[in-house]
Every structure is written in structure tokens, then in C-alpha cells.
PDB file of C-alpha atoms in Angstrom:
ATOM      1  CA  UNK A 784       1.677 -77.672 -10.406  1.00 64.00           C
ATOM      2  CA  UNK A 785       4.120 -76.745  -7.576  1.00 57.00           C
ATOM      3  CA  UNK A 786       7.610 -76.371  -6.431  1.00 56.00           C
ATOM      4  CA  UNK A 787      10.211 -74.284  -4.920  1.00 53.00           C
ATOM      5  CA  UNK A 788      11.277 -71.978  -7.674  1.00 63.00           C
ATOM      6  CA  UNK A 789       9.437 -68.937  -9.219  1.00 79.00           C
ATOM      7  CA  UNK A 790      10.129 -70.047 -12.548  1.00 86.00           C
ATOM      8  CA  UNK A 791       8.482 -73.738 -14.049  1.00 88.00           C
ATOM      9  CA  UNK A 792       9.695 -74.922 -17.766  1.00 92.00           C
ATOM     10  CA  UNK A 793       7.060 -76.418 -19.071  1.00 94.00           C
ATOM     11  CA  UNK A 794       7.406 -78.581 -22.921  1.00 95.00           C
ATOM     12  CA  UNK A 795       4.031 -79.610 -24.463  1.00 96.00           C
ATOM     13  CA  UNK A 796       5.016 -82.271 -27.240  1.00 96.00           C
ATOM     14  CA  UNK A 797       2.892 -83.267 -30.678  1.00 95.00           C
ATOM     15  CA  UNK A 798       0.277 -80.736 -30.539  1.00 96.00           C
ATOM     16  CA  UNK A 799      -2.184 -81.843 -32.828  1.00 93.00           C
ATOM     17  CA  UNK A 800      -3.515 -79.227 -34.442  1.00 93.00           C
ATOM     18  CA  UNK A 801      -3.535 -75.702 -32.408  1.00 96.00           C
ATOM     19  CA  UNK A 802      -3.331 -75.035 -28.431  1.00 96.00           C
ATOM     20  CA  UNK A 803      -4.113 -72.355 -26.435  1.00 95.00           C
ATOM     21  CA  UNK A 804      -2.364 -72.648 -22.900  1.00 95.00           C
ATOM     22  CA  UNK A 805      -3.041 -70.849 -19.672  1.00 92.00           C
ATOM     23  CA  UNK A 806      -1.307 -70.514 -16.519  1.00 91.00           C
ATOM     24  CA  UNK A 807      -2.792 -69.527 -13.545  1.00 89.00           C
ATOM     25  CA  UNK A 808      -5.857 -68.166 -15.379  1.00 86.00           C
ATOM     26  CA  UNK A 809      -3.845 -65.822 -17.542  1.00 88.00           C
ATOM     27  CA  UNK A 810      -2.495 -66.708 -21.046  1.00 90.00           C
ATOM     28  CA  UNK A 811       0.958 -68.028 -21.503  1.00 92.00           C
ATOM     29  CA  UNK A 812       1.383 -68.966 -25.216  1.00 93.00           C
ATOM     30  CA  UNK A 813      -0.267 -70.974 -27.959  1.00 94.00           C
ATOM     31  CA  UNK A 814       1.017 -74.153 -29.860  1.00 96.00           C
ATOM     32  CA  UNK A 815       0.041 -74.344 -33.685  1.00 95.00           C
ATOM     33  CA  UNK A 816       1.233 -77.485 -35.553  1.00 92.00           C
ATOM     34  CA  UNK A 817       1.914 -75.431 -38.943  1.00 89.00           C
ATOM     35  CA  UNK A 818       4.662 -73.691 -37.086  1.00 93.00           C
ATOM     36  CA  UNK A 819       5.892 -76.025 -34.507  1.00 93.00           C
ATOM     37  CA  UNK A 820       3.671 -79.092 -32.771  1.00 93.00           C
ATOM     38  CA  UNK A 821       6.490 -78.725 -30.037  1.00 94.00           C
ATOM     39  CA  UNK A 822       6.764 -75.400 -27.828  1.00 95.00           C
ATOM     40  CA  UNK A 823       8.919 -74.773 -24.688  1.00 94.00           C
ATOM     41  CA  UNK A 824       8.357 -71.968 -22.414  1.00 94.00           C
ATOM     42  CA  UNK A 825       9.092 -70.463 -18.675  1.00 92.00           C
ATOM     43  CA  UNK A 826       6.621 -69.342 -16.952  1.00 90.00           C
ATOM     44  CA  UNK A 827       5.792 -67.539 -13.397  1.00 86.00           C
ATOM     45  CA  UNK A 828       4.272 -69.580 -10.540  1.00 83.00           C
ATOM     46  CA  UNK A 829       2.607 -67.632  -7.805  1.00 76.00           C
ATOM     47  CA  UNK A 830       2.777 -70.395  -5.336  1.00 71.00           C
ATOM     48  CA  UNK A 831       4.523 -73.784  -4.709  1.00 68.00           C
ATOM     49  CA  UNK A 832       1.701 -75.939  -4.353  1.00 71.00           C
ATOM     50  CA  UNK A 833      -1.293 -74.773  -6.401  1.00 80.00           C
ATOM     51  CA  UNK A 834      -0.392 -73.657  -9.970  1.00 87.00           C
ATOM     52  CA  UNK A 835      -3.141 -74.310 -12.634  1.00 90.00           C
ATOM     53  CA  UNK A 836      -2.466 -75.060 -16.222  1.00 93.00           C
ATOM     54  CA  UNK A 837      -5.363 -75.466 -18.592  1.00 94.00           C
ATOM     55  CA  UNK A 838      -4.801 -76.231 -22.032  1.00 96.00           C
ATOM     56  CA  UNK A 839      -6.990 -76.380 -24.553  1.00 95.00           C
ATOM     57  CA  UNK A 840      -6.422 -78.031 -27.883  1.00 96.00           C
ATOM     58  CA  UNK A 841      -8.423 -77.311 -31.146  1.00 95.00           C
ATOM     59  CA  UNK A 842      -9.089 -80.019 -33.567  1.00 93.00           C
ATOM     60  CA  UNK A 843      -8.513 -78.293 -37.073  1.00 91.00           C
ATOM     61  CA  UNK A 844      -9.767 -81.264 -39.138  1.00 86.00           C
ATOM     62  CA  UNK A 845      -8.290 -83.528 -41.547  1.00 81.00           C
ATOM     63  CA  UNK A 846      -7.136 -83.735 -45.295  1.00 74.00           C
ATOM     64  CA  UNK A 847      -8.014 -86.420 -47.758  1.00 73.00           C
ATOM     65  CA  UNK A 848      -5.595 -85.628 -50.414  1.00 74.00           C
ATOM     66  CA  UNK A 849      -2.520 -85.236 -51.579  1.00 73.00           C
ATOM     67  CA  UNK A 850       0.282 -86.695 -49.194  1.00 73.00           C
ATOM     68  CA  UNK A 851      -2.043 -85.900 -46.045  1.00 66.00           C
ATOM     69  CA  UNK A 852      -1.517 -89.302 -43.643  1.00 69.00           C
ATOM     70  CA  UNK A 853      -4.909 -91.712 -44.069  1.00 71.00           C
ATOM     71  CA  UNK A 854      -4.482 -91.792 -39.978  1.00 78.00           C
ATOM     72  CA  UNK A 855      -4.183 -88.443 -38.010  1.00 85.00           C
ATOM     73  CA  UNK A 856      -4.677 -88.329 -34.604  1.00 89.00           C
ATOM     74  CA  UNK A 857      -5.737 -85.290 -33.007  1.00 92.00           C
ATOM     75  CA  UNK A 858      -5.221 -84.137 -29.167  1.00 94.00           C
ATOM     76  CA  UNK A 859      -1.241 -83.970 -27.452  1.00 96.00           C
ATOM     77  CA  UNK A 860       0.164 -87.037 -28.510  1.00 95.00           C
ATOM     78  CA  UNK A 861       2.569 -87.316 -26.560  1.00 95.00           C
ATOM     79  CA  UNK A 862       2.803 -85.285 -23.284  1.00 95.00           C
ATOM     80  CA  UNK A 863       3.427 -82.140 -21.403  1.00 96.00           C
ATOM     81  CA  UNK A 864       6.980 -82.249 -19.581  1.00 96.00           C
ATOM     82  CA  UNK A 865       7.759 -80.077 -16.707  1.00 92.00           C
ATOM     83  CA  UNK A 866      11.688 -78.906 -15.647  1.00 87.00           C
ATOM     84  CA  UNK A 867      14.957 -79.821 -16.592  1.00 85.00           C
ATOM     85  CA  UNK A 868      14.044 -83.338 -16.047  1.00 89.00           C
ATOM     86  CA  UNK A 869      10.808 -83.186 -17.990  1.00 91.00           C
ATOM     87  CA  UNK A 870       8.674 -85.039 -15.218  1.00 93.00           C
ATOM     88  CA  UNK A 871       5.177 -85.728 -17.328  1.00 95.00           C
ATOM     89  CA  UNK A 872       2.392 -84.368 -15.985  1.00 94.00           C
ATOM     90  CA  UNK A 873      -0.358 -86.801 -15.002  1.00 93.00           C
ATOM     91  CA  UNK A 874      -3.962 -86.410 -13.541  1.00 92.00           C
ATOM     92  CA  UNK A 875      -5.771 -84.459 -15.891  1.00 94.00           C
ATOM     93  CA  UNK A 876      -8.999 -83.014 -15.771  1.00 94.00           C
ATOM     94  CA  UNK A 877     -10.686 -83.653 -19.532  1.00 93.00           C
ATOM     95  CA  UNK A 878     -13.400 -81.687 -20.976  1.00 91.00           C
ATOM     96  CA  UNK A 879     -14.829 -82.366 -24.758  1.00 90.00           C
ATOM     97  CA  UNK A 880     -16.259 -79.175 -26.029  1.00 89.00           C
ATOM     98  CA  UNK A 881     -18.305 -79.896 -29.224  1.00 87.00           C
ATOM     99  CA  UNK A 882     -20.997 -76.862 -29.665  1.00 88.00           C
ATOM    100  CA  UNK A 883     -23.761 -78.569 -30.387  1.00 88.00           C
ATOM    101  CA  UNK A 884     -27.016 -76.732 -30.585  1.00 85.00           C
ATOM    102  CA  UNK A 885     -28.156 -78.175 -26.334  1.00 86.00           C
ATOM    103  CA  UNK A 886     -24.683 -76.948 -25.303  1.00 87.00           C
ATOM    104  CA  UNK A 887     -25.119 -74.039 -26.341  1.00 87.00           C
ATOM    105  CA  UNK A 888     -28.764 -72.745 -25.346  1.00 86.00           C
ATOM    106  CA  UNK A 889     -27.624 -73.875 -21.973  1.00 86.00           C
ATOM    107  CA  UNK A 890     -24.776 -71.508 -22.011  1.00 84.00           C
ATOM    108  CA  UNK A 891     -26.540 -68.988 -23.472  1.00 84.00           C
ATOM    109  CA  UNK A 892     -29.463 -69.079 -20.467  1.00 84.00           C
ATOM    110  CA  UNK A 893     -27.011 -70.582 -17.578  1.00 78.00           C
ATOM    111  CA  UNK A 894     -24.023 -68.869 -18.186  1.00 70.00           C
ATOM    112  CA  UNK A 895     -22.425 -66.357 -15.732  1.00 78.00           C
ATOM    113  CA  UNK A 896     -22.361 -63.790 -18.083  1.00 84.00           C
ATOM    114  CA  UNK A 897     -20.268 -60.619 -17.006  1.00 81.00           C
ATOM    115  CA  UNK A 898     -19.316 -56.901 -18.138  1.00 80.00           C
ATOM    116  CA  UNK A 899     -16.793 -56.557 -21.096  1.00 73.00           C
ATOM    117  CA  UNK A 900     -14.628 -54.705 -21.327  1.00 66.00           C
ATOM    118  CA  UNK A 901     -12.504 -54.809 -19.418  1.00 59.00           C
ATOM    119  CA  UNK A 902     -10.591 -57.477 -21.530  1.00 57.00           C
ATOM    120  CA  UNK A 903     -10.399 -61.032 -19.267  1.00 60.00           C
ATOM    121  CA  UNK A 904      -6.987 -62.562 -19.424  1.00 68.00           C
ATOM    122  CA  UNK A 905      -8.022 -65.982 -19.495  1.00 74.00           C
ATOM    123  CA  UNK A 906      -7.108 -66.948 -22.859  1.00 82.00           C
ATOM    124  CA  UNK A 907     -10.324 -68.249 -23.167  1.00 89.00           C
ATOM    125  CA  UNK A 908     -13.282 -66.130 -23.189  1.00 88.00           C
ATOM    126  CA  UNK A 909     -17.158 -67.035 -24.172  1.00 90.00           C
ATOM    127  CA  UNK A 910     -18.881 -63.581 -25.386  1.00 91.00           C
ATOM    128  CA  UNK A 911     -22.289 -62.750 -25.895  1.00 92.00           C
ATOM    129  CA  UNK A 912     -23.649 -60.080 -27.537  1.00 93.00           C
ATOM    130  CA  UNK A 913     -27.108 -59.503 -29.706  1.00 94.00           C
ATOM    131  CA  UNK A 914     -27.673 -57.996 -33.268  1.00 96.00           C
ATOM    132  CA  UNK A 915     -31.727 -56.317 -33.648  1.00 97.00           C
ATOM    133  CA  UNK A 916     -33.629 -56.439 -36.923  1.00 97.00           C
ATOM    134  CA  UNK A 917     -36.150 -54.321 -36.816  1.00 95.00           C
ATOM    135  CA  UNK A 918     -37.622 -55.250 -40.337  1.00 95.00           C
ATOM    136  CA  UNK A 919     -37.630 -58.706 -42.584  1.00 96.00           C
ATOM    137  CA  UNK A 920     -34.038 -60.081 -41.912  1.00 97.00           C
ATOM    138  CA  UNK A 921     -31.577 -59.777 -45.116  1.00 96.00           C
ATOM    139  CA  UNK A 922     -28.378 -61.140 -45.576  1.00 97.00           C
ATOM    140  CA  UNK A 923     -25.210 -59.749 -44.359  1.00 97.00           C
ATOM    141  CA  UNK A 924     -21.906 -60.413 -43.395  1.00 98.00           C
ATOM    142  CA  UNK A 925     -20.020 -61.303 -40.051  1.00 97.00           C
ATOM    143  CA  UNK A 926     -16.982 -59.266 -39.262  1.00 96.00           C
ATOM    144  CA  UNK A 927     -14.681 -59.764 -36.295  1.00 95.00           C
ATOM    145  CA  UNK A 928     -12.120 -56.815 -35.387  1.00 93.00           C
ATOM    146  CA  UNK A 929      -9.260 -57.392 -33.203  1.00 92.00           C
ATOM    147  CA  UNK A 930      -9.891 -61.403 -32.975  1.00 92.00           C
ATOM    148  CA  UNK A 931      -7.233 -63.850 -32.157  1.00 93.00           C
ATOM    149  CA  UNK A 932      -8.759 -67.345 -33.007  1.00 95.00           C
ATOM    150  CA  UNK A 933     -11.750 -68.773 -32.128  1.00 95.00           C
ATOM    151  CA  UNK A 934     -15.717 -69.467 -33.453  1.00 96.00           C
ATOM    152  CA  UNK A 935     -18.637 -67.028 -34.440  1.00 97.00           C
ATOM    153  CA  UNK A 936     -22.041 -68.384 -33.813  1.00 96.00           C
ATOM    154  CA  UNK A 937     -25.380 -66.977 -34.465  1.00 96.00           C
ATOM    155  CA  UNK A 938     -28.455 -68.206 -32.960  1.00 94.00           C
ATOM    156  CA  UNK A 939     -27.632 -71.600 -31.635  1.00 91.00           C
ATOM    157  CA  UNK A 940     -25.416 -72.294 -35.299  1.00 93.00           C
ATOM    158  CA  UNK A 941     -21.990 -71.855 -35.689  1.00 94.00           C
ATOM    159  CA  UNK A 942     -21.300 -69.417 -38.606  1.00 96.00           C
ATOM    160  CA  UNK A 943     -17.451 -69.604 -38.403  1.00 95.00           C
ATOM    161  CA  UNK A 944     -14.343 -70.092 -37.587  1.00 94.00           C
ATOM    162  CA  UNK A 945     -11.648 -67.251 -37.357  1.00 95.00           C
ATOM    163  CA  UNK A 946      -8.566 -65.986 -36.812  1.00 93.00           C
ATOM    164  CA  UNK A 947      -6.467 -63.128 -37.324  1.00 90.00           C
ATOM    165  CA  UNK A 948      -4.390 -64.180 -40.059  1.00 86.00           C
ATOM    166  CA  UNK A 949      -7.188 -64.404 -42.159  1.00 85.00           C
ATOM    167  CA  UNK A 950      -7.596 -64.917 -45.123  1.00 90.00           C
ATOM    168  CA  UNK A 951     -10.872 -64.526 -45.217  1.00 92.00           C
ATOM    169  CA  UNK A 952     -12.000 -61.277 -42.839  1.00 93.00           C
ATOM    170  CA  UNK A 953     -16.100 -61.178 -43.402  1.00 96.00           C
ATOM    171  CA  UNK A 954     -18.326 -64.315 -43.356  1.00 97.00           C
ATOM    172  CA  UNK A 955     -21.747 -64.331 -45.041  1.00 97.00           C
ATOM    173  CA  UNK A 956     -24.806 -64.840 -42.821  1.00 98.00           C
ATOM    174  CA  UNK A 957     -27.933 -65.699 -44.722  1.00 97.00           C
ATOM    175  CA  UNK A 958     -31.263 -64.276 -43.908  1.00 97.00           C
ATOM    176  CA  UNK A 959     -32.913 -66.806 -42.759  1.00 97.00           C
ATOM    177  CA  UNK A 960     -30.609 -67.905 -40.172  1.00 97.00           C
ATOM    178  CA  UNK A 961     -31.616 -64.370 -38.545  1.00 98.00           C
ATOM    179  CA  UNK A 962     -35.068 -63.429 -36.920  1.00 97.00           C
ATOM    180  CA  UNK A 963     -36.740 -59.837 -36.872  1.00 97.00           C
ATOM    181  CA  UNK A 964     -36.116 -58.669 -33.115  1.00 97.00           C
ATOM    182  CA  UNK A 965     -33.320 -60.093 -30.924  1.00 96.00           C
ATOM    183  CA  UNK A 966     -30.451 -62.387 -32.611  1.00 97.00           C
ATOM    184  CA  UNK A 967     -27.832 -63.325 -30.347  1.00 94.00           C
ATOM    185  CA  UNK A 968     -24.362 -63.720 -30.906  1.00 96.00           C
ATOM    186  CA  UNK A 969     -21.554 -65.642 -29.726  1.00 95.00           C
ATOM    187  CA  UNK A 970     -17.962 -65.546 -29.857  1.00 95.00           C
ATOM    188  CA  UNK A 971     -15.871 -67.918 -28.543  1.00 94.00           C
ATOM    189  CA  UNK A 972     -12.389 -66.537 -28.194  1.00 93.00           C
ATOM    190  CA  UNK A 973      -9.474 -68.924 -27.641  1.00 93.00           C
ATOM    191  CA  UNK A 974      -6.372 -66.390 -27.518  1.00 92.00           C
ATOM    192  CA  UNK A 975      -8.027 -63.726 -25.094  1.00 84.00           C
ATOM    193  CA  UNK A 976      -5.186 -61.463 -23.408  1.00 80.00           C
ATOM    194  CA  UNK A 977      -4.338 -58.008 -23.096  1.00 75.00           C
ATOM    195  CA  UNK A 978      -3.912 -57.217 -27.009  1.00 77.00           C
ATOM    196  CA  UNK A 979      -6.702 -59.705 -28.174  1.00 82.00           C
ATOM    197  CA  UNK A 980     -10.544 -58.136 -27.926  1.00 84.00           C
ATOM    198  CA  UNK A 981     -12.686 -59.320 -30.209  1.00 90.00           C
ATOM    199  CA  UNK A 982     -15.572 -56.826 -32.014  1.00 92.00           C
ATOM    200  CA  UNK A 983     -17.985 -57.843 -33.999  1.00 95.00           C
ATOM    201  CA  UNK A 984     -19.198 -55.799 -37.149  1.00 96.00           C
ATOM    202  CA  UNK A 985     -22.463 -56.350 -39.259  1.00 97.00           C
ATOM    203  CA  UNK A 986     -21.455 -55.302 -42.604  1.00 96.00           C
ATOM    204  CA  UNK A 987     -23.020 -55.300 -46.422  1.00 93.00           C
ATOM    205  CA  UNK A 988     -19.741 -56.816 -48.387  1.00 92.00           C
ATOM    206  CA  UNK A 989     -17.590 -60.075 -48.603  1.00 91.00           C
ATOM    207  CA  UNK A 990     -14.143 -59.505 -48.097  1.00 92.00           C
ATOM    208  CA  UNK A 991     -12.163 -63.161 -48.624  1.00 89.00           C
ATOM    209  CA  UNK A 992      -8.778 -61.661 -47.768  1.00 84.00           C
ATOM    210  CA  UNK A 993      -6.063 -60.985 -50.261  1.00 78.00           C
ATOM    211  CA  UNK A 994      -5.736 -63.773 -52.832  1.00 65.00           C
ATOM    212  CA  UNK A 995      -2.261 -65.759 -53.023  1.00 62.00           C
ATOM    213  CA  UNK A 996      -0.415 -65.936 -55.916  1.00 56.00           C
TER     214      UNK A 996
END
């Protein structure tokens, strides 16, 4: 992205089903289709040639039921517009992200792991972390404290998802998916900024969120 002004409007259109957008490798907003599949937003460029915008788009699955469509596409559907005279935005670099069990053992010995805190800004943020048994494993329960939205994965599975509007706020992690000495831990983190840090807790109760009426 480039131009002369300080300021670019950018319009993503058909989000299908959540996005998490970046600009310049700091988060700008998110896109969920249960609110809105369309979003609009100004943001700051900090030079008139070489902006980056990364989006990246979760695929929240699909319903068989009820009036659900039989056919539901899933990506941006149909573009992301920039200025006044929404000019599309063409050229992008695509990158499927499906955590399968040899994606992730690389990333967990290959990755360029770094200090945290400090908080990154990225909105997207892969954390590592480790939970030690030092007897026979039992089951317990996941918890994730000051999450946005994102995955939980425990020794090359995926355990999870979350996000901070709940409902459910522990997740139940069965013995044997743990071993007696190091477990390690994942997070992956799709709303990362300056509010968003996730924690994780080990603790000894469910807790499925407060139940609707």
C-alpha cells in the first residue's frame, strides 16, 4: 500500500466468518460476520510506498440445520477496497494455516521464539509456554486469562478454541493427552494488541460460562 496522504480508508467486504487485520505490523481492527461481514476503517500509513496489510481470516465452520445455506463459502468474498474510489487491492500473498500435527512440531523446534512480555502488537502472536507433571498425569482444565480469540494446543493437539466472550471459560484436558515431565503449550492468539495478553491457568473445575435463558 502507498500514497500521498497520512490517512488510507480501507473497506474489506463479505468476511466470511471472523478477520483479524493488521497494518503495518500493528493491529487495526477485526471483522466478525455475526456483527457485520463488512467493516470500514482509516488508518495511519507511515510511508507512501511500503504499507503492509495482513489479514487473516478464520474459518468458523458450517451449520447443517435449520435455515443455515447448504453452500457457504468461507474466505473474503468479495474484496478489500482502498479510498474514496475503492480501488481493489490485487497481488496477494496467500498462506493456508491448518495446524496439523507436522506444522506444528516444526514450529515448536524452528520457531524464533522470543521474550514475553512485553505484549507484541502484531495482532497475531504464536506463544509457547510448558506445564510440568511431576507425578502420573490427571486430568485438568485449560484456562486462558486476558485472551482475545484464538486456539489452545497441548502437545502437538489442539485442545481449543477461545475467545473472550466466552461462554465457555475452562476446557477439560484429559490425562492422557499429558506426559509426566515437560508438556508444552501453545497459544495461538489472533487479536494480540496492547489490552489483549493471553495467560494460561491449569485449574481443577469446569466452568462452561453462564447459561442463556
Amino acid at each position: 500500500l502507498g500514497g500521498t496522504s497520512d490517512e488510507v480508508t480501507l473497506e474489506i467486504q463479505e468476511v466470511h466468518d471472523f478477520a483479524s487485520v493488521s497494518f503495518n505490523g500493528k493491529f487495526a481492527f477485526k471483522v466478525d460476520r455475526h456483527e457485520s461481514p463488512n467493516k470500514t476503517s482509516t488508518l495511519q500509513q507511515i510511508s507512501e510506498t511500503s504499507n503492509v496489510l495482513d489479514v487473516l481470516v478464520e474459518n468458523c465452520g458450517r451449520l447443517s440445520y435449520g435455515k443455515a445455506p447448504l453452500i457457504d463459502r468461507k474466505g473474503i468474498l468479495k474484496g478489500v477496497y482502498r479510498g474514496t474510489s475503492k480501488e481493489e487491492l490485487q497481488g496477494w500473498d496467500m498462506h493456508p494455516l491448518e495446524f496439523r500435527a507436522q506444522l506444528i512440531a516444526r514450529l515448536v523446534e524452528d520457531g524464533d521464539w522470543q521474550k514475553y512480555p512485553p505484549p507484541p502488537k502484531s495482532g497475531v502472536v504464536l506463544l509457547r509456554g510448558s506445564l510440568i507433571v511431576e507425578g502420573p498425569p490427571r486430568d485438568t482444565f485449560l484456562k486462558i486469562n486476558n485472551g482475545g480469540r484464538g486456539i489452545a494446543i497441548i502437545n502437538d493437539e489442539i485442545l481449543a478454541r477461545y475467545q473472550s466472550g466466552g461462554p465457555q471459560k475452562t476446557f477439560y484436558v484429559p490425562a492422557p493427552l499429558l506426559v509426566q515431565g515437560e508438556n508444552v503449550v501453545l497459544v495461538f492468539e489472533i487479536l494480540q494488541h496492547d489490552q489483549v495478553h493471553p495467560e494460561v491457568e491449569f485449574v481443577d473445575n469446569l466452568d462452561l460460562g453462564q447459561a442463556a435463558d
